[in-house]
Amino acid sequence: MRTFELTYPHALVLDELPNTISAIGFFDGIHKGHQKVIQAAIDEAKEKRMESAVISFHPHPSVVLKKDTQHVKYITPLKEKKELLKQLNVDRLYIIEFNQELSKLSPQEFIDHFIIGLNIKHLVAGFDYSFGHKGSGNMNNIADYTRDKFTFTTIDKFTLDDEKVSSTRIRELLQTGKVEEANRLLGRFFKLDGIVIKGDQRGRVLGYPTANLRVNPDALLPKQGIYAVKVIYKNETYEGMASIGTNPTFTAEREDLSVEVNIFDYNNDLYGEELYIEWYKYIRDEEKFANAEELIEQLALDEKNIRAYFSR
Ligand SMILES: Cc1cc2nc3c(=O)[nH]c(=O)nc-3n(C[C@H](O)[C@H](O)[C@H](O)COP(=O)(O)O)c2cc1C
Ligand SMILES: Nc1ncnc2c1ncn2[C@@H]1O[C@H](COP(=O)(O)OP(=O)(O)O)[C@@H](O)[C@H]1O
């Protein structure tokens, strides 16, 4: 997959671009609905022997358009989005910088520059995709803007058990600890990755060393609490238990959340290493215990429960 990060106006030359069939959308999460849109573009490209592409945006439009949104958290930050699209075997990824100037383009200007101008011969989008100033272009009026240079397909809303699969729904599920349900809509396990950093060096004393992760500040974290997880490290998968929280038993008044994981049946130095965590099940809320002994008892119980969960 070749990635092109474009700012308006881009300098790509039409004559040098291959005939392309592209999906377009913000696609946060690359969930099952997004996958359907993207797969439709890939399938059509194969059939027509053209290149497949995804056109997406960064940052999220709400960062630019809303006054009160300072920081949007993503189900799939740009890095994860790229990795997932690469796995889907998309040939080309165009990331358009979403800024004030872009938001002011008319629908026709947007189409001329980013669809016709990128040599897109066929465009695939979800039923609710909109483009151009204030989203005035959409899949119902897009025929007014094609100049007969490309055709398009609109993909109907994707539902699971009568519920629309949406990024908003998945965010809500993750933020309320319903990771199993979120995973179902994603069509894979929700993942976070990070580099192992030093914590307070207390875990090993408790008998439960925990790898503390520095995660992407753009990444959406699931609800605070304790989870059954799998840890992927150097292509090996381990079971483990993770905590997202403030370690209230030991620390008062802490604002940032730590993401840490105790890996079962593992004993090795992990500082500086990259771990991927797959989130399986919410187990319990984080608690403030009276002392370390009580926390240790609870950790033993958590381990027992989570091992049982994985061996069902
Ligand atoms: C599965 C699991 C459950 C945890 N539950 C709690 C909890 O309920 N309350 C709490 O204060 N800390 C909890 N912790 C965090 C521990 O306090 C923390 O791992 C320990 O203090 C070690 O911190 P360190 O890695 O910075 O040395 C939990 C950690 C794990 C891995
Ligand atoms: N089973 C394990 N799970 C997690 N980390 C482990 C494990 N075995 C060894 N380690 C190592 O121990 C470190 C965690 O020990 P801990 O005392 O909690 O220190 P810290 O407070 O720096 O996280 C990890 O970063 C990793 O390098």
Short mmCIF file of C-alpha atoms and ligand atoms in Angstrom, two decimals:
data_model
loop_
_atom_site.label_atom_id
_atom_site.label_comp_id
_atom_site.label_asym_id
_atom_site.label_seq_id
_atom_site.Cartn_x
_atom_site.Cartn_y
_atom_site.Cartn_z
CA MET A 1 0.00 0.00 0.00
CA ARG A 2 1.29 3.45 -0.91
CA THR A 3 0.22 6.28 1.36
CA PHE A 4 -0.17 9.87 0.18
CA GLU A 5 -0.75 12.62 2.70
CA LEU A 6 -2.41 15.46 0.85
CA THR A 7 -3.05 19.06 1.84
CA TYR A 8 -5.36 21.24 -0.25
CA PRO A 9 -4.29 22.01 -2.92
CA HIS A 10 -2.27 18.88 -3.67
CA ALA A 11 0.29 18.78 -6.46
CA LEU A 12 -0.36 15.30 -7.88
CA VAL A 13 -0.52 15.24 -11.67
CA LEU A 14 -3.62 13.60 -13.14
CA ASP A 15 -1.81 12.08 -16.14
CA GLU A 16 0.59 10.28 -13.82
CA LEU A 17 -2.11 8.66 -11.67
CA PRO A 18 -3.48 5.19 -12.41
CA ASN A 19 -7.16 4.59 -13.07
CA THR A 20 -8.45 4.01 -9.57
CA ILE A 21 -11.54 2.77 -7.77
CA SER A 22 -11.79 4.31 -4.33
CA ALA A 23 -13.77 4.11 -1.13
CA ILE A 24 -14.16 7.39 0.73
CA GLY A 25 -14.97 8.16 4.34
CA PHE A 26 -13.53 9.05 7.72
CA PHE A 27 -13.65 5.37 8.71
CA ASP A 28 -12.76 5.66 12.41
CA GLY A 29 -12.54 2.10 13.69
CA ILE A 30 -12.63 0.39 10.27
CA HIS A 31 -15.66 -1.46 11.65
CA LYS A 32 -17.83 -4.00 9.84
CA GLY A 33 -19.79 -1.28 8.03
CA HIS A 34 -16.58 0.43 6.87
CA GLN A 35 -15.12 -2.92 5.85
CA LYS A 36 -18.10 -3.48 3.56
CA VAL A 37 -17.59 -0.12 1.84
CA ILE A 38 -13.83 -0.67 1.44
CA GLN A 39 -14.23 -4.27 0.27
CA ALA A 40 -16.73 -3.15 -2.38
CA ALA A 41 -14.07 -0.79 -3.79
CA ILE A 42 -11.39 -3.50 -3.68
CA ASP A 43 -13.63 -6.08 -5.40
CA GLU A 44 -14.68 -3.63 -8.12
CA ALA A 45 -11.03 -2.65 -8.70
CA LYS A 46 -10.04 -6.30 -9.13
CA GLU A 47 -12.82 -6.87 -11.62
CA LYS A 48 -11.97 -3.75 -13.64
CA ARG A 49 -8.22 -4.31 -13.30
CA MET A 50 -7.69 -0.91 -11.76
CA GLU A 51 -5.93 0.18 -8.58
CA SER A 52 -7.94 0.21 -5.35
CA ALA A 53 -7.80 3.15 -2.97
CA VAL A 54 -9.17 4.56 0.24
CA ILE A 55 -9.60 8.31 0.59
CA SER A 56 -9.77 9.39 4.22
CA PHE A 57 -9.14 12.46 6.33
CA HIS A 58 -7.11 13.63 9.29
CA PRO A 59 -7.76 15.04 11.83
CA HIS A 60 -11.45 14.41 12.49
CA PRO A 61 -13.62 17.22 11.06
CA SER A 62 -14.97 18.04 14.52
CA VAL A 63 -11.47 19.17 15.59
CA VAL A 64 -11.67 21.89 12.96
CA LEU A 65 -15.39 22.66 12.89
CA LYS A 66 -16.40 22.67 16.56
CA LYS A 67 -15.21 25.34 18.93
CA ASP A 68 -15.28 23.22 22.08
CA THR A 69 -13.57 20.03 20.85
CA GLN A 70 -9.89 20.32 21.68
CA HIS A 71 -8.92 16.70 21.36
CA VAL A 72 -10.71 13.86 19.60
CA LYS A 73 -9.83 10.32 20.63
CA TYR A 74 -9.88 7.73 17.89
CA ILE A 75 -10.90 4.07 17.91
CA THR A 76 -8.20 3.72 15.27
CA PRO A 77 -5.66 6.57 15.36
CA LEU A 78 -3.99 7.22 12.01
CA LYS A 79 -1.26 4.63 12.59
CA GLU A 80 -3.76 1.85 13.33
CA LYS A 81 -5.96 2.93 10.42
CA LYS A 82 -2.99 2.60 8.07
CA GLU A 83 -2.09 -0.83 9.45
CA LEU A 84 -5.63 -2.15 9.04
CA LEU A 85 -5.99 -0.83 5.49
CA LYS A 86 -2.67 -2.36 4.57
CA GLN A 87 -3.94 -5.72 5.86
CA LEU A 88 -7.02 -5.35 3.65
CA ASN A 89 -4.65 -5.05 0.65
CA VAL A 90 -5.69 -1.58 -0.43
CA ASP A 91 -3.26 -0.33 -3.13
CA ARG A 92 -3.34 3.38 -2.34
CA LEU A 93 -4.27 5.40 0.72
CA TYR A 94 -4.94 9.12 0.35
CA ILE A 95 -5.11 10.98 3.65
CA ILE A 96 -6.49 14.47 3.14
CA GLU A 97 -5.64 17.01 5.81
CA PHE A 98 -8.93 18.31 7.16
CA ASN A 99 -8.45 22.01 7.84
CA GLN A 100 -10.44 25.25 7.61
CA GLU A 101 -9.62 25.73 3.95
CA LEU A 102 -10.72 22.20 3.07
CA SER A 103 -13.97 22.61 5.00
CA LYS A 104 -14.84 25.64 2.88
CA LEU A 105 -14.54 23.97 -0.54
CA SER A 106 -17.81 23.71 -2.42
CA PRO A 107 -18.96 20.17 -3.26
CA GLN A 108 -17.91 20.71 -6.89
CA GLU A 109 -14.46 22.01 -5.90
CA PHE A 110 -13.97 19.04 -3.60
CA ILE A 111 -14.98 16.54 -6.29
CA ASP A 112 -12.92 18.26 -9.01
CA HIS A 113 -9.78 18.29 -6.91
CA PHE A 114 -9.95 15.07 -4.89
CA ILE A 115 -12.04 12.67 -6.99
CA ILE A 116 -11.69 13.65 -10.64
CA GLY A 117 -8.24 15.12 -9.87
CA LEU A 118 -7.01 11.84 -8.36
CA ASN A 119 -8.19 9.89 -11.40
CA ILE A 120 -10.94 8.08 -9.48
CA LYS A 121 -13.09 6.29 -12.06
CA HIS A 122 -15.53 4.83 -9.57
CA LEU A 123 -16.29 5.96 -6.02
CA VAL A 124 -17.81 3.89 -3.21
CA ALA A 125 -19.21 5.49 -0.06
CA GLY A 126 -21.66 4.77 2.72
CA PHE A 127 -25.23 6.12 2.46
CA ASP A 128 -24.48 8.92 4.95
CA TYR A 129 -21.22 10.23 3.44
CA SER A 130 -21.21 13.97 2.79
CA PHE A 131 -18.67 16.35 1.28
CA GLY A 132 -18.09 20.02 0.54
CA HIS A 133 -18.91 23.08 2.62
CA LYS A 134 -21.30 22.20 5.47
CA GLY A 135 -21.62 18.73 4.00
CA SER A 136 -23.92 19.99 1.27
CA GLY A 137 -22.72 17.33 -1.15
CA ASN A 138 -23.96 13.82 -0.41
CA MET A 139 -24.69 10.48 -2.04
CA ASN A 140 -28.15 11.65 -3.14
CA ASN A 141 -26.90 14.63 -5.13
CA ILE A 142 -23.41 13.46 -6.10
CA ALA A 143 -24.57 12.86 -9.71
CA ASP A 144 -24.76 16.66 -10.06
CA TYR A 145 -21.00 16.89 -9.54
CA THR A 146 -19.45 13.95 -11.45
CA ARG A 147 -19.04 15.76 -14.83
CA ASP A 148 -19.50 12.23 -16.26
CA LYS A 149 -15.92 11.49 -15.24
CA PHE A 150 -16.71 8.77 -12.71
CA THR A 151 -19.47 6.49 -11.52
CA PHE A 152 -20.38 5.70 -7.92
CA THR A 153 -21.95 3.14 -5.60
CA THR A 154 -23.70 3.89 -2.33
CA ILE A 155 -23.50 1.21 0.34
CA ASP A 156 -26.57 0.85 2.52
CA LYS A 157 -26.32 1.13 6.29
CA PHE A 158 -24.87 -1.99 7.85
CA THR A 159 -26.78 -3.42 10.79
CA LEU A 160 -26.16 -6.23 13.27
CA ASP A 161 -29.26 -7.35 15.17
CA ASP A 162 -31.23 -4.37 13.83
CA GLU A 163 -28.71 -1.89 15.12
CA LYS A 164 -26.66 0.38 12.88
CA VAL A 165 -22.96 -0.35 13.21
CA SER A 166 -21.36 3.04 13.79
CA SER A 167 -18.18 4.57 15.18
CA THR A 168 -20.29 6.49 17.70
CA ARG A 169 -21.90 3.29 18.98
CA ILE A 170 -18.50 1.57 19.27
CA ARG A 171 -17.07 4.51 21.23
CA GLU A 172 -20.01 4.37 23.63
CA LEU A 173 -19.55 0.63 24.08
CA LEU A 174 -15.82 0.96 24.79
CA GLN A 175 -16.38 3.84 27.17
CA THR A 176 -18.90 1.80 29.16
CA GLY A 177 -16.68 -1.31 29.28
CA LYS A 178 -18.78 -3.32 26.84
CA VAL A 179 -15.78 -4.53 24.89
CA GLU A 180 -17.30 -7.84 23.78
CA GLU A 181 -20.10 -5.96 22.05
CA ALA A 182 -17.65 -3.42 20.60
CA ASN A 183 -15.53 -6.28 19.26
CA ARG A 184 -18.57 -7.75 17.53
CA LEU A 185 -19.23 -4.49 15.68
CA LEU A 186 -15.55 -4.07 14.86
CA GLY A 187 -15.30 -7.59 13.49
CA ARG A 188 -12.05 -8.06 15.41
CA PHE A 189 -10.69 -7.46 18.90
CA PHE A 190 -10.25 -3.86 19.98
CA LYS A 191 -6.51 -3.24 20.24
CA LEU A 192 -4.17 -0.77 21.85
CA ASP A 193 -0.45 -0.80 21.45
CA GLY A 194 2.29 0.88 23.35
CA ILE A 195 5.88 0.87 24.48
CA VAL A 196 6.65 -0.54 27.94
CA ILE A 197 7.83 2.21 30.28
CA LYS A 198 8.93 2.26 33.91
CA GLY A 199 6.21 2.48 36.55
CA ASP A 200 6.61 2.69 40.31
CA GLN A 201 8.45 -0.68 40.45
CA ARG A 202 5.78 -1.90 42.86
CA GLY A 203 4.17 -4.66 40.82
CA ARG A 204 6.98 -7.17 41.31
CA VAL A 205 6.83 -6.59 45.08
CA LEU A 206 3.11 -7.41 45.03
CA GLY A 207 3.91 -10.60 43.11
CA TYR A 208 2.20 -9.23 40.00
CA PRO A 209 4.66 -7.34 37.80
CA THR A 210 2.81 -5.14 35.34
CA ALA A 211 4.12 -3.82 32.06
CA ASN A 212 3.05 -0.16 31.97
CA LEU A 213 2.34 1.10 28.47
CA ARG A 214 2.85 4.48 26.92
CA VAL A 215 -0.08 4.54 24.51
CA ASN A 216 -0.85 6.88 21.63
CA PRO A 217 -2.39 10.02 23.19
CA ASP A 218 -4.91 10.05 20.30
CA ALA A 219 -6.18 6.58 21.17
CA LEU A 220 -9.56 6.12 22.83
CA LEU A 221 -9.21 4.10 26.04
CA PRO A 222 -11.90 1.71 27.22
CA LYS A 223 -13.62 2.50 30.53
CA GLN A 224 -11.42 2.53 33.64
CA GLY A 225 -11.26 -0.91 35.23
CA ILE A 226 -9.86 -4.42 35.07
CA TYR A 227 -9.99 -6.57 31.91
CA ALA A 228 -9.22 -10.01 30.53
CA VAL A 229 -6.78 -9.38 27.68
CA LYS A 230 -4.41 -11.06 25.30
CA VAL A 231 -0.98 -9.61 24.79
CA ILE A 232 0.82 -9.90 21.49
CA TYR A 233 4.56 -9.58 21.78
CA LYS A 234 6.98 -10.53 19.01
CA ASN A 235 4.29 -12.57 17.21
CA GLU A 236 3.51 -14.62 20.33
CA THR A 237 0.14 -14.33 22.07
CA TYR A 238 -0.16 -14.49 25.86
CA GLU A 239 -3.16 -14.30 28.17
CA GLY A 240 -3.16 -11.69 30.86
CA MET A 241 -5.01 -9.17 32.98
CA ALA A 242 -4.93 -5.46 32.40
CA SER A 243 -5.85 -2.43 34.42
CA ILE A 244 -6.76 1.03 33.19
CA GLY A 245 -6.79 3.42 36.08
CA THR A 246 -5.09 5.47 38.72
CA ASN A 247 -3.93 2.79 41.22
CA PRO A 248 -6.06 4.40 43.99
CA THR A 249 -4.73 2.00 46.63
CA PHE A 250 -1.36 3.73 46.37
CA THR A 251 -1.90 7.10 44.73
CA ALA A 252 -4.24 9.93 45.54
CA GLU A 253 -5.21 12.68 43.12
CA ARG A 254 -3.80 11.30 39.94
CA GLU A 255 -5.25 12.62 36.69
CA ASP A 256 -3.70 10.57 33.90
CA LEU A 257 -4.65 6.93 33.53
CA SER A 258 -2.12 4.14 33.50
CA VAL A 259 -2.56 1.20 31.15
CA GLU A 260 -0.78 -1.81 32.57
CA VAL A 261 -0.83 -5.54 32.07
CA ASN A 262 0.26 -8.59 34.02
CA ILE A 263 1.11 -11.33 31.54
CA PHE A 264 0.35 -14.88 32.69
CA ASP A 265 3.14 -17.45 32.68
CA TYR A 266 5.74 -14.95 31.62
CA ASN A 267 8.82 -13.62 33.31
CA ASN A 268 11.18 -11.37 31.42
CA ASP A 269 12.30 -7.79 31.09
CA LEU A 270 10.01 -5.88 28.69
CA TYR A 271 11.15 -2.27 29.12
CA GLY A 272 11.27 -0.46 25.78
CA GLU A 273 9.43 -3.26 23.98
CA GLU A 274 6.23 -2.82 21.96
CA LEU A 275 3.16 -4.75 23.12
CA TYR A 276 -0.26 -5.03 21.50
CA ILE A 277 -3.19 -5.58 23.84
CA GLU A 278 -6.41 -7.17 22.64
CA TRP A 279 -9.35 -6.41 24.92
CA TYR A 280 -11.68 -9.34 25.64
CA LYS A 281 -13.83 -8.72 28.69
CA TYR A 282 -14.49 -6.18 31.39
CA ILE A 283 -14.03 -7.89 34.78
CA ARG A 284 -14.58 -5.28 37.51
CA ASP A 285 -14.13 -1.67 38.60
CA GLU A 286 -10.84 -0.50 39.99
CA GLU A 287 -11.05 -0.28 43.80
CA LYS A 288 -9.21 1.52 46.56
CA PHE A 289 -8.08 -1.20 48.96
CA ALA A 290 -7.13 -0.62 52.59
CA ASN A 291 -3.68 -2.08 52.04
CA ALA A 292 -1.45 -3.98 49.62
CA GLU A 293 -2.44 -7.39 51.07
CA GLU A 294 -6.09 -6.86 50.15
CA LEU A 295 -5.15 -5.83 46.62
CA ILE A 296 -2.94 -8.93 46.29
CA GLU A 297 -5.87 -11.14 47.35
CA GLN A 298 -8.06 -9.50 44.72
CA LEU A 299 -5.35 -9.88 42.05
CA ALA A 300 -5.17 -13.63 42.80
CA LEU A 301 -8.94 -13.82 42.37
CA ASP A 302 -8.80 -11.81 39.13
CA GLU A 303 -6.17 -14.17 37.76
CA LYS A 304 -8.30 -17.19 38.65
CA ASN A 305 -11.41 -15.68 37.02
CA ILE A 306 -9.59 -14.63 33.88
CA ARG A 307 -7.83 -17.95 33.42
CA ALA A 308 -11.23 -19.64 33.78
CA TYR A 309 -12.72 -17.22 31.24
CA PHE A 310 -10.05 -18.05 28.68
CA SER A 311 -10.25 -21.81 29.23
CA ARG A 312 -14.03 -22.05 28.70
C1 LIG B 1 -5.35 -7.02 36.99
C2 LIG B 1 -5.01 -5.80 37.79
C3 LIG B 1 -5.95 -5.29 38.68
C4 LIG B 1 -5.66 -4.16 39.43
N1 LIG B 1 -6.61 -3.68 40.30
C5 LIG B 1 -6.32 -2.60 41.06
C6 LIG B 1 -7.29 -2.09 41.98
O1 LIG B 1 -8.42 -2.56 42.09
N2 LIG B 1 -6.93 -1.04 42.77
C7 LIG B 1 -5.70 -0.46 42.67
O2 LIG B 1 -5.43 0.47 43.41
N3 LIG B 1 -4.78 -0.88 41.77
C8 LIG B 1 -5.07 -1.94 40.97
N4 LIG B 1 -4.14 -2.39 40.07
C9 LIG B 1 -2.92 -1.60 39.85
C10 LIG B 1 -1.85 -1.90 40.89
O3 LIG B 1 -2.00 -1.03 41.95
C11 LIG B 1 -0.50 -1.68 40.18
O4 LIG B 1 -0.36 -2.64 39.19
C12 LIG B 1 0.63 -1.79 41.17
O5 LIG B 1 0.55 -0.72 42.07
C13 LIG B 1 1.97 -1.76 40.44
O6 LIG B 1 2.22 -0.53 39.84
P1 LIG B 1 3.56 -0.30 39.01
O7 LIG B 1 3.48 -1.15 37.76
O8 LIG B 1 3.56 1.17 38.67
O9 LIG B 1 4.70 -0.69 39.88
C14 LIG B 1 -4.41 -3.51 39.30
C15 LIG B 1 -3.48 -4.03 38.38
C16 LIG B 1 -3.77 -5.15 37.63
C17 LIG B 1 -2.77 -5.66 36.64
N1 LIG B 2 4.59 -11.52 33.68
C1 LIG B 2 4.94 -10.24 33.52
N2 LIG B 2 4.00 -9.32 33.17
C2 LIG B 2 4.37 -8.02 33.02
N3 LIG B 2 5.62 -7.57 33.16
C3 LIG B 2 6.60 -8.43 33.49
C4 LIG B 2 6.28 -9.80 33.68
N4 LIG B 2 7.43 -10.45 34.00
C5 LIG B 2 8.39 -9.53 34.01
N5 LIG B 2 7.93 -8.31 33.70
C6 LIG B 2 8.78 -7.10 33.67
O1 LIG B 2 8.56 -6.42 34.89
C7 LIG B 2 8.15 -5.08 34.69
C8 LIG B 2 7.04 -4.73 35.64
O2 LIG B 2 7.44 -4.81 36.99
P1 LIG B 2 6.91 -3.72 38.00
O3 LIG B 2 7.51 -4.01 39.34
O4 LIG B 2 5.42 -3.64 37.90
O5 LIG B 2 7.62 -2.43 37.46
P2 LIG B 2 7.01 -1.10 36.81
O6 LIG B 2 6.44 -0.38 37.95
O7 LIG B 2 8.20 -0.41 36.21
O8 LIG B 2 6.01 -1.52 35.80
C9 LIG B 2 7.64 -5.06 33.26
O9 LIG B 2 7.79 -3.80 32.66
C10 LIG B 2 8.49 -6.11 32.58
O10 LIG B 2 9.69 -5.54 32.14
#
